[in-house]
């Protein structure tokens, strides 16, 4: 399929590139590093070769979320957003952007989002999970009360947000001790990100802001596969859960998922049955994943051509108001 839109596509700046090194074996790091910092060579070549017309770019992980010092987080977020805006201005037909936000300071984060949307033309924001705030071991999840005004400001701008993975802090997750191969994208990313997403969905956030839309990568980090059980259990007793509806209702009215890094037809079909074809969008997760692997699978997987067009392009056009 030509003219696909992809929306979990990452870049890095000098101040954040180091965060990605732990995810690459030494012999591939030089290549990955180059691809994260590149905007005009391999990135465009790969998009052209495998039929992606437009990529919405976002900073690597955890980047701003991992900078406990709020002033520094604010500075790095602004730098990254300015770099991205400059690259979009050079190729507005090929690149869009998600803002990086210093969630360590919710008021500044709201103002930076407003700047990115109204002045830089970004399509929303992407957060890499929880933020470390003040010191390395203090974490904030965004269902916390101090984010109420941030969410009101974000919802008023009318743009979606992407909840992207990061690893849990080792000190808080001894279950990975001695089995570090399960951290990162193997498994820990999905566990960490799905719980954060479920926290937001069950917090009443989407009752207060019913038009707000959250995007999850990797086919929803496991949530669509398990949503029936979640609501089945909660139907027996809500255990103090403050939201108005069932969590599956929010999945079907406030959540979109992408194919990033999860190029598998049974998973796609299961997600289609659970969420319908309006809430699934193509993505690669470049440069951590290859356009080739994503496109070789997606362009020929066994779905209707109507669904392929929706998932490959039209759902994203509608969600982001693209021409
Ligand atoms: C990502 O951001 O999507 C990512 C990483 C590290 C490894 C794999 C991966 O940050 O997909
Ligand atoms: Zn990613």
mmCIF file of C-alpha atoms and ligand atoms in Angstrom:
data_model
loop_
_atom_site.group_PDB
_atom_site.id
_atom_site.type_symbol
_atom_site.label_atom_id
_atom_site.label_comp_id
_atom_site.label_asym_id
_atom_site.label_seq_id
_atom_site.Cartn_x
_atom_site.Cartn_y
_atom_site.Cartn_z
ATOM 1 C CA UNK A 1 0.000 0.000 0.000
ATOM 2 C CA UNK A 2 1.303 3.434 -0.919
ATOM 3 C CA UNK A 3 0.645 6.648 1.003
ATOM 4 C CA UNK A 4 0.550 5.094 4.437
ATOM 5 C CA UNK A 5 0.686 7.334 7.518
ATOM 6 C CA UNK A 6 2.880 6.215 10.435
ATOM 7 C CA UNK A 7 2.746 7.776 13.868
ATOM 8 C CA UNK A 8 5.121 6.135 16.330
ATOM 9 C CA UNK A 9 8.299 7.194 14.606
ATOM 10 C CA UNK A 10 11.149 8.453 16.740
ATOM 11 C CA UNK A 11 14.031 10.893 16.572
ATOM 12 C CA UNK A 12 16.557 12.034 19.149
ATOM 13 C CA UNK A 13 18.568 15.167 19.829
ATOM 14 C CA UNK A 14 22.088 15.359 21.256
ATOM 15 C CA UNK A 15 20.671 15.782 24.782
ATOM 16 C CA UNK A 16 18.495 12.637 24.658
ATOM 17 C CA UNK A 17 20.273 10.217 22.318
ATOM 18 C CA UNK A 18 22.088 8.493 25.197
ATOM 19 C CA UNK A 19 18.803 7.200 26.616
ATOM 20 C CA UNK A 20 18.393 4.764 23.731
ATOM 21 C CA UNK A 21 21.842 3.163 23.948
ATOM 22 C CA UNK A 22 20.827 0.548 26.548
ATOM 23 C CA UNK A 23 18.293 -0.827 24.065
ATOM 24 C CA UNK A 24 20.856 -1.658 21.389
ATOM 25 C CA UNK A 25 23.572 -4.263 21.272
ATOM 26 C CA UNK A 26 26.951 -2.503 20.888
ATOM 27 C CA UNK A 27 27.377 -3.650 17.289
ATOM 28 C CA UNK A 28 24.077 -2.076 16.190
ATOM 29 C CA UNK A 29 24.198 1.067 18.345
ATOM 30 C CA UNK A 30 26.162 3.166 15.855
ATOM 31 C CA UNK A 31 23.564 2.442 13.189
ATOM 32 C CA UNK A 32 20.585 3.061 15.463
ATOM 33 C CA UNK A 33 22.142 6.265 16.785
ATOM 34 C CA UNK A 34 22.606 7.562 13.251
ATOM 35 C CA UNK A 35 19.015 6.745 12.321
ATOM 36 C CA UNK A 36 17.582 8.468 15.414
ATOM 37 C CA UNK A 37 19.522 11.655 14.658
ATOM 38 C CA UNK A 38 18.796 11.604 10.913
ATOM 39 C CA UNK A 39 15.841 13.361 9.303
ATOM 40 C CA UNK A 40 16.650 13.572 5.634
ATOM 41 C CA UNK A 41 18.505 10.500 4.470
ATOM 42 C CA UNK A 42 17.700 7.003 5.715
ATOM 43 C CA UNK A 43 14.447 8.156 7.289
ATOM 44 C CA UNK A 44 13.083 9.478 3.987
ATOM 45 C CA UNK A 45 14.604 6.640 1.933
ATOM 46 C CA UNK A 46 12.907 4.035 4.099
ATOM 47 C CA UNK A 47 9.572 5.853 4.021
ATOM 48 C CA UNK A 48 9.784 6.047 0.222
ATOM 49 C CA UNK A 49 10.880 2.443 -0.192
ATOM 50 C CA UNK A 50 8.054 1.005 1.908
ATOM 51 C CA UNK A 51 5.153 3.292 1.128
ATOM 52 C CA UNK A 52 4.908 5.691 4.055
ATOM 53 C CA UNK A 53 3.946 9.130 2.797
ATOM 54 C CA UNK A 54 3.800 10.879 6.159
ATOM 55 C CA UNK A 55 5.388 10.220 9.559
ATOM 56 C CA UNK A 56 4.408 11.895 12.801
ATOM 57 C CA UNK A 57 7.684 12.136 14.712
ATOM 58 C CA UNK A 58 8.309 11.978 18.447
ATOM 59 C CA UNK A 59 11.315 12.096 20.760
ATOM 60 C CA UNK A 60 13.020 8.884 21.948
ATOM 61 C CA UNK A 61 12.302 7.319 25.366
ATOM 62 C CA UNK A 62 12.352 8.138 28.239
ATOM 63 C CA UNK A 63 14.098 11.446 27.422
ATOM 64 C CA UNK A 64 12.179 14.304 29.078
ATOM 65 C CA UNK A 65 10.218 11.928 31.340
ATOM 66 C CA UNK A 66 13.467 10.697 32.886
ATOM 67 C CA UNK A 67 14.847 14.135 33.812
ATOM 68 C CA UNK A 68 13.950 14.625 37.484
ATOM 69 C CA UNK A 69 15.063 18.260 37.560
ATOM 70 C CA UNK A 70 12.042 20.215 36.319
ATOM 71 C CA UNK A 71 13.994 23.198 34.988
ATOM 72 C CA UNK A 72 16.213 20.898 32.945
ATOM 73 C CA UNK A 73 13.217 18.876 31.717
ATOM 74 C CA UNK A 74 11.576 22.097 30.515
ATOM 75 C CA UNK A 75 14.729 23.148 28.677
ATOM 76 C CA UNK A 76 15.225 19.775 26.960
ATOM 77 C CA UNK A 77 11.560 19.558 25.918
ATOM 78 C CA UNK A 78 11.693 23.017 24.350
ATOM 79 C CA UNK A 79 14.937 22.203 22.533
ATOM 80 C CA UNK A 80 13.504 18.957 21.163
ATOM 81 C CA UNK A 81 10.273 20.606 20.061
ATOM 82 C CA UNK A 82 12.156 23.417 18.326
ATOM 83 C CA UNK A 83 14.387 20.923 16.486
ATOM 84 C CA UNK A 84 11.318 18.972 15.397
ATOM 85 C CA UNK A 85 9.490 22.124 14.260
ATOM 86 C CA UNK A 86 12.484 23.063 12.113
ATOM 87 C CA UNK A 87 12.542 19.626 10.450
ATOM 88 C CA UNK A 88 8.784 19.736 9.827
ATOM 89 C CA UNK A 89 9.139 23.172 8.258
ATOM 90 C CA UNK A 90 11.682 21.723 5.814
ATOM 91 C CA UNK A 91 9.381 18.849 4.816
ATOM 92 C CA UNK A 92 5.796 19.664 5.789
ATOM 93 C CA UNK A 93 4.520 17.108 3.267
ATOM 94 C CA UNK A 94 6.430 14.259 4.934
ATOM 95 C CA UNK A 95 6.688 15.040 8.648
ATOM 96 C CA UNK A 96 4.356 16.009 11.449
ATOM 97 C CA UNK A 97 5.119 16.168 15.155
ATOM 98 C CA UNK A 98 4.070 15.175 18.622
ATOM 99 C CA UNK A 99 5.273 17.475 21.406
ATOM 100 C CA UNK A 100 7.597 16.272 24.165
ATOM 101 C CA UNK A 101 6.331 17.675 27.466
ATOM 102 C CA UNK A 102 7.963 18.392 30.846
ATOM 103 C CA UNK A 103 5.257 16.718 32.925
ATOM 104 C CA UNK A 104 7.425 17.414 35.998
ATOM 105 C CA UNK A 105 5.719 20.836 35.935
ATOM 106 C CA UNK A 106 2.101 20.424 34.757
ATOM 107 C CA UNK A 107 1.536 24.162 34.275
ATOM 108 C CA UNK A 108 4.581 24.594 32.067
ATOM 109 C CA UNK A 109 3.699 21.354 30.242
ATOM 110 C CA UNK A 110 0.270 22.790 29.385
ATOM 111 C CA UNK A 111 1.833 25.999 28.083
ATOM 112 C CA UNK A 112 4.439 24.129 26.055
ATOM 113 C CA UNK A 113 1.696 21.969 24.519
ATOM 114 C CA UNK A 114 -0.252 25.066 23.588
ATOM 115 C CA UNK A 115 2.850 26.563 21.962
ATOM 116 C CA UNK A 116 3.507 23.355 20.037
ATOM 117 C CA UNK A 117 -0.061 23.045 18.762
ATOM 118 C CA UNK A 118 -0.977 26.661 18.062
ATOM 119 C CA UNK A 119 2.417 28.001 16.924
ATOM 120 C CA UNK A 120 4.341 24.963 15.649
ATOM 121 C CA UNK A 121 1.396 23.043 14.159
ATOM 122 C CA UNK A 122 2.009 19.796 16.092
ATOM 123 C CA UNK A 123 -0.657 17.071 16.141
ATOM 124 C CA UNK A 124 -0.749 16.523 19.917
ATOM 125 C CA UNK A 125 1.796 15.181 22.375
ATOM 126 C CA UNK A 126 3.586 11.964 23.225
ATOM 127 C CA UNK A 127 4.617 11.109 26.777
ATOM 128 C CA UNK A 128 7.007 8.297 27.638
ATOM 129 C CA UNK A 129 5.077 6.929 30.615
ATOM 130 C CA UNK A 130 5.527 8.289 34.134
ATOM 131 C CA UNK A 131 7.809 11.210 34.923
ATOM 132 C CA UNK A 132 10.531 11.284 37.550
ATOM 133 C CA UNK A 133 9.953 14.452 39.542
ATOM 134 C CA UNK A 134 12.414 16.209 41.857
ATOM 135 C CA UNK A 135 14.567 13.148 42.448
ATOM 136 C CA UNK A 136 15.249 9.948 40.530
ATOM 137 C CA UNK A 137 13.050 7.789 42.717
ATOM 138 C CA UNK A 138 9.920 9.950 42.858
ATOM 139 C CA UNK A 139 7.497 9.165 40.062
ATOM 140 C CA UNK A 140 4.256 10.750 38.855
ATOM 141 C CA UNK A 141 1.495 9.037 36.878
ATOM 142 C CA UNK A 142 -0.870 11.361 35.077
ATOM 143 C CA UNK A 143 -4.110 10.374 36.783
ATOM 144 C CA UNK A 144 -2.732 12.215 39.851
ATOM 145 C CA UNK A 145 -4.704 15.269 41.032
ATOM 146 C CA UNK A 146 -1.960 17.755 40.146
ATOM 147 C CA UNK A 147 -2.662 17.036 36.446
ATOM 148 C CA UNK A 148 -6.348 18.106 36.477
ATOM 149 C CA UNK A 149 -5.693 21.524 34.917
ATOM 150 C CA UNK A 150 -3.165 20.089 32.487
ATOM 151 C CA UNK A 151 -5.791 17.686 31.140
ATOM 152 C CA UNK A 152 -8.372 20.455 30.853
ATOM 153 C CA UNK A 153 -5.905 22.516 28.817
ATOM 154 C CA UNK A 154 -4.926 19.507 26.669
ATOM 155 C CA UNK A 155 -8.558 18.574 26.002
ATOM 156 C CA UNK A 156 -9.380 22.174 25.033
ATOM 157 C CA UNK A 157 -6.769 22.003 22.245
ATOM 158 C CA UNK A 158 -8.667 19.089 20.700
ATOM 159 C CA UNK A 159 -5.599 16.977 19.814
ATOM 160 C CA UNK A 160 -4.894 13.339 20.758
ATOM 161 C CA UNK A 161 -2.013 12.171 22.937
ATOM 162 C CA UNK A 162 0.204 9.100 22.622
ATOM 163 C CA UNK A 163 1.022 7.104 25.760
ATOM 164 C CA UNK A 164 4.408 5.608 24.837
ATOM 165 C CA UNK A 165 6.412 3.029 26.831
ATOM 166 C CA UNK A 166 9.353 3.412 29.148
ATOM 167 C CA UNK A 167 10.842 0.872 31.530
ATOM 168 C CA UNK A 168 9.790 0.775 35.192
ATOM 169 C CA UNK A 169 12.467 1.833 37.690
ATOM 170 C CA UNK A 170 14.510 -1.259 38.699
ATOM 171 C CA UNK A 171 14.185 -0.309 42.396
ATOM 172 C CA UNK A 172 10.396 -0.558 42.135
ATOM 173 C CA UNK A 173 10.240 -3.761 40.063
ATOM 174 C CA UNK A 174 12.339 -6.550 41.634
ATOM 175 C CA UNK A 175 10.352 -9.053 39.543
ATOM 176 C CA UNK A 176 12.794 -8.353 36.691
ATOM 177 C CA UNK A 177 15.882 -9.094 38.824
ATOM 178 C CA UNK A 178 17.888 -11.851 37.168
ATOM 179 C CA UNK A 179 15.639 -11.837 34.106
ATOM 180 C CA UNK A 180 16.601 -8.532 32.529
ATOM 181 C CA UNK A 181 15.792 -9.892 29.056
ATOM 182 C CA UNK A 182 12.134 -9.378 29.980
ATOM 183 C CA UNK A 183 12.576 -5.626 30.482
ATOM 184 C CA UNK A 184 12.202 -3.089 27.681
ATOM 185 C CA UNK A 185 10.184 -3.925 24.592
ATOM 186 C CA UNK A 186 10.168 -7.681 25.324
ATOM 187 C CA UNK A 187 7.536 -7.408 28.057
ATOM 188 C CA UNK A 188 8.113 -4.654 30.669
ATOM 189 C CA UNK A 189 7.169 -1.820 28.277
ATOM 190 C CA UNK A 190 3.728 -3.337 27.736
ATOM 191 C CA UNK A 191 3.092 -4.033 31.423
ATOM 192 C CA UNK A 192 4.157 -0.562 32.526
ATOM 193 C CA UNK A 193 2.300 1.238 29.737
ATOM 194 C CA UNK A 194 -0.904 -0.789 29.945
ATOM 195 C CA UNK A 195 -1.216 -0.151 33.678
ATOM 196 C CA UNK A 196 -0.670 3.571 33.179
ATOM 197 C CA UNK A 197 -3.300 3.585 30.411
ATOM 198 C CA UNK A 198 -5.764 1.645 32.580
ATOM 199 C CA UNK A 199 -5.154 4.119 35.420
ATOM 200 C CA UNK A 200 -6.099 6.996 33.109
ATOM 201 C CA UNK A 201 -9.128 5.144 31.676
ATOM 202 C CA UNK A 202 -10.501 4.218 35.116
ATOM 203 C CA UNK A 203 -9.740 7.587 36.766
ATOM 204 C CA UNK A 204 -12.705 9.463 35.303
ATOM 205 C CA UNK A 205 -10.414 11.441 32.959
ATOM 206 C CA UNK A 206 -12.584 10.564 29.971
ATOM 207 C CA UNK A 207 -15.806 11.397 31.859
ATOM 208 C CA UNK A 208 -14.454 14.892 32.462
ATOM 209 C CA UNK A 209 -13.131 15.159 28.885
ATOM 210 C CA UNK A 210 -15.238 12.845 26.695
ATOM 211 C CA UNK A 211 -13.700 14.056 23.440
ATOM 212 C CA UNK A 212 -10.096 13.443 24.573
ATOM 213 C CA UNK A 213 -8.365 10.645 22.613
ATOM 214 C CA UNK A 214 -5.433 8.475 23.745
ATOM 215 C CA UNK A 215 -3.247 6.479 21.334
ATOM 216 C CA UNK A 216 -1.448 3.302 22.424
ATOM 217 C CA UNK A 217 1.214 1.551 20.389
ATOM 218 C CA UNK A 218 1.958 -2.148 19.941
ATOM 219 C CA UNK A 219 -1.728 -3.026 19.432
ATOM 220 C CA UNK A 220 -2.714 -1.463 22.741
ATOM 221 C CA UNK A 221 -0.028 -2.990 24.987
ATOM 222 C CA UNK A 222 -2.205 -6.059 25.665
ATOM 223 C CA UNK A 223 -5.344 -4.196 26.730
ATOM 224 C CA UNK A 224 -7.683 -5.232 23.868
ATOM 225 C CA UNK A 225 -6.760 -8.886 24.437
ATOM 226 C CA UNK A 226 -7.708 -8.689 28.116
ATOM 227 C CA UNK A 227 -10.448 -6.073 28.215
ATOM 228 C CA UNK A 228 -13.331 -8.544 28.505
ATOM 229 C CA UNK A 229 -11.812 -10.032 31.651
ATOM 230 C CA UNK A 230 -11.112 -6.606 33.161
ATOM 231 C CA UNK A 231 -14.761 -5.572 32.876
ATOM 232 C CA UNK A 232 -16.040 -9.067 33.737
ATOM 233 C CA UNK A 233 -14.220 -8.868 37.078
ATOM 234 C CA UNK A 234 -15.214 -5.256 37.771
ATOM 235 C CA UNK A 235 -18.879 -6.095 37.085
ATOM 236 C CA UNK A 236 -18.781 -8.262 40.206
ATOM 237 C CA UNK A 237 -17.643 -5.264 42.279
ATOM 238 C CA UNK A 238 -16.153 -1.927 41.255
ATOM 239 C CA UNK A 239 -13.869 -1.734 44.318
ATOM 240 C CA UNK A 240 -14.058 2.050 44.531
ATOM 241 C CA UNK A 241 -13.243 2.718 40.876
ATOM 242 C CA UNK A 242 -14.262 6.357 40.267
ATOM 243 C CA UNK A 243 -15.148 6.393 36.533
ATOM 244 C CA UNK A 244 -18.759 6.406 35.239
ATOM 245 C CA UNK A 245 -18.588 3.677 32.613
ATOM 246 C CA UNK A 246 -16.954 0.293 32.013
ATOM 247 C CA UNK A 247 -13.299 0.445 30.988
ATOM 248 C CA UNK A 248 -14.128 -1.228 27.657
ATOM 249 C CA UNK A 249 -16.452 1.674 26.886
ATOM 250 C CA UNK A 250 -13.498 4.059 27.056
ATOM 251 C CA UNK A 251 -11.442 1.657 24.938
ATOM 252 C CA UNK A 252 -14.095 1.980 22.235
ATOM 253 C CA UNK A 253 -14.680 5.739 22.521
ATOM 254 C CA UNK A 254 -11.408 7.309 23.710
ATOM 255 C CA UNK A 255 -8.572 4.981 22.641
ATOM 256 C CA UNK A 256 -6.826 4.256 19.341
ATOM 257 C CA UNK A 257 -4.116 1.637 18.899
ATOM 258 C CA UNK A 258 -1.313 1.318 16.370
ATOM 259 C CA UNK A 259 0.494 -1.594 14.773
ATOM 260 C CA UNK A 260 3.922 -0.329 15.930
ATOM 261 C CA UNK A 261 6.398 -3.153 16.494
ATOM 262 C CA UNK A 262 3.679 -5.828 16.481
ATOM 263 C CA UNK A 263 3.332 -7.088 12.940
ATOM 264 C CA UNK A 264 1.028 -10.044 13.450
ATOM 265 C CA UNK A 265 -2.261 -10.922 11.770
ATOM 266 C CA UNK A 266 -3.936 -12.900 14.610
ATOM 267 C CA UNK A 267 -3.280 -9.923 16.901
ATOM 268 C CA UNK A 268 -4.713 -7.518 14.316
ATOM 269 C CA UNK A 269 -7.843 -9.655 13.831
ATOM 270 C CA UNK A 270 -8.443 -9.947 17.561
ATOM 271 C CA UNK A 271 -8.059 -6.176 17.946
ATOM 272 C CA UNK A 272 -10.427 -5.592 15.005
ATOM 273 C CA UNK A 273 -13.068 -7.758 16.683
ATOM 274 C CA UNK A 274 -12.675 -5.943 20.010
ATOM 275 C CA UNK A 275 -12.331 -2.317 18.832
ATOM 276 C CA UNK A 276 -13.559 -2.170 15.224
ATOM 277 C CA UNK A 277 -11.649 -0.881 12.192
ATOM 278 C CA UNK A 278 -11.980 2.850 13.001
ATOM 279 C CA UNK A 279 -9.543 2.770 15.941
ATOM 280 C CA UNK A 280 -6.526 0.946 14.514
ATOM 281 C CA UNK A 281 -3.741 2.816 12.714
ATOM 282 C CA UNK A 282 -0.563 1.754 10.943
ATOM 283 C CA UNK A 283 2.780 2.580 12.566
ATOM 284 C CA UNK A 284 6.328 1.204 12.408
ATOM 285 C CA UNK A 285 8.262 2.338 15.539
ATOM 286 C CA UNK A 286 11.202 3.408 13.360
ATOM 287 C CA UNK A 287 14.134 3.183 13.859
ATOM 288 C CA UNK A 288 13.677 0.561 16.591
ATOM 289 C CA UNK A 289 11.702 -1.412 13.996
ATOM 290 C CA UNK A 290 12.056 -1.618 10.222
ATOM 291 C CA UNK A 291 9.665 -0.112 7.674
ATOM 292 C CA UNK A 292 10.365 -3.238 5.652
ATOM 293 C CA UNK A 293 9.031 -5.596 8.343
ATOM 294 C CA UNK A 294 5.965 -3.449 8.994
ATOM 295 C CA UNK A 295 5.056 -2.939 5.333
ATOM 296 C CA UNK A 296 5.818 -6.473 4.089
ATOM 297 C CA UNK A 297 3.323 -7.680 6.690
ATOM 298 C CA UNK A 298 0.688 -4.940 6.587
ATOM 299 C CA UNK A 299 0.484 -4.471 2.810
ATOM 300 C CA UNK A 300 -0.571 -8.094 2.289
ATOM 301 C CA UNK A 301 -2.174 -9.280 5.523
ATOM 302 C CA UNK A 302 -5.612 -10.858 5.180
ATOM 303 C CA UNK A 303 -8.030 -8.008 5.801
ATOM 304 C CA UNK A 304 -10.393 -6.273 3.401
ATOM 305 C CA UNK A 305 -8.946 -3.587 1.140
ATOM 306 C CA UNK A 306 -11.411 -1.212 2.770
ATOM 307 C CA UNK A 307 -9.934 -1.926 6.223
ATOM 308 C CA UNK A 308 -6.391 -1.731 4.824
ATOM 309 C CA UNK A 309 -7.049 1.805 3.554
ATOM 310 C CA UNK A 310 -8.612 2.848 6.850
ATOM 311 C CA UNK A 311 -5.850 1.383 9.018
ATOM 312 C CA UNK A 312 -3.018 2.318 6.663
ATOM 313 C CA UNK A 313 -4.051 5.914 6.151
ATOM 314 C CA UNK A 314 -7.622 7.160 6.468
ATOM 315 C CA UNK A 315 -8.161 6.709 10.212
ATOM 316 C CA UNK A 316 -5.080 8.850 10.893
ATOM 317 C CA UNK A 317 -6.217 11.442 8.357
ATOM 318 C CA UNK A 318 -9.531 11.716 10.159
ATOM 319 C CA UNK A 319 -8.044 11.752 13.678
ATOM 320 C CA UNK A 320 -5.431 14.411 12.878
ATOM 321 C CA UNK A 321 -7.434 16.356 10.294
ATOM 322 C CA UNK A 322 -4.793 15.802 7.576
ATOM 323 C CA UNK A 323 -5.417 16.749 3.944
HETATM 324 C C1 LIG B 1 10.636 2.682 21.478
HETATM 325 O O1 LIG B 1 10.791 3.827 21.907
HETATM 326 O O2 LIG B 1 9.661 2.385 20.821
HETATM 327 C C2 LIG B 1 11.685 1.658 21.784
HETATM 328 C C3 LIG B 1 12.729 2.001 22.618
HETATM 329 C C4 LIG B 1 13.708 1.075 22.900
HETATM 330 C C5 LIG B 1 13.647 -0.173 22.327
HETATM 331 C C6 LIG B 1 12.602 -0.530 21.514
HETATM 332 C C7 LIG B 1 11.611 0.381 21.221
HETATM 333 O O3 LIG B 1 12.794 3.233 23.172
HETATM 334 O O4 LIG B 1 10.598 0.055 20.423
HETATM 335 ZN ZN1 LIG B 2 8.173 3.644 20.138
#
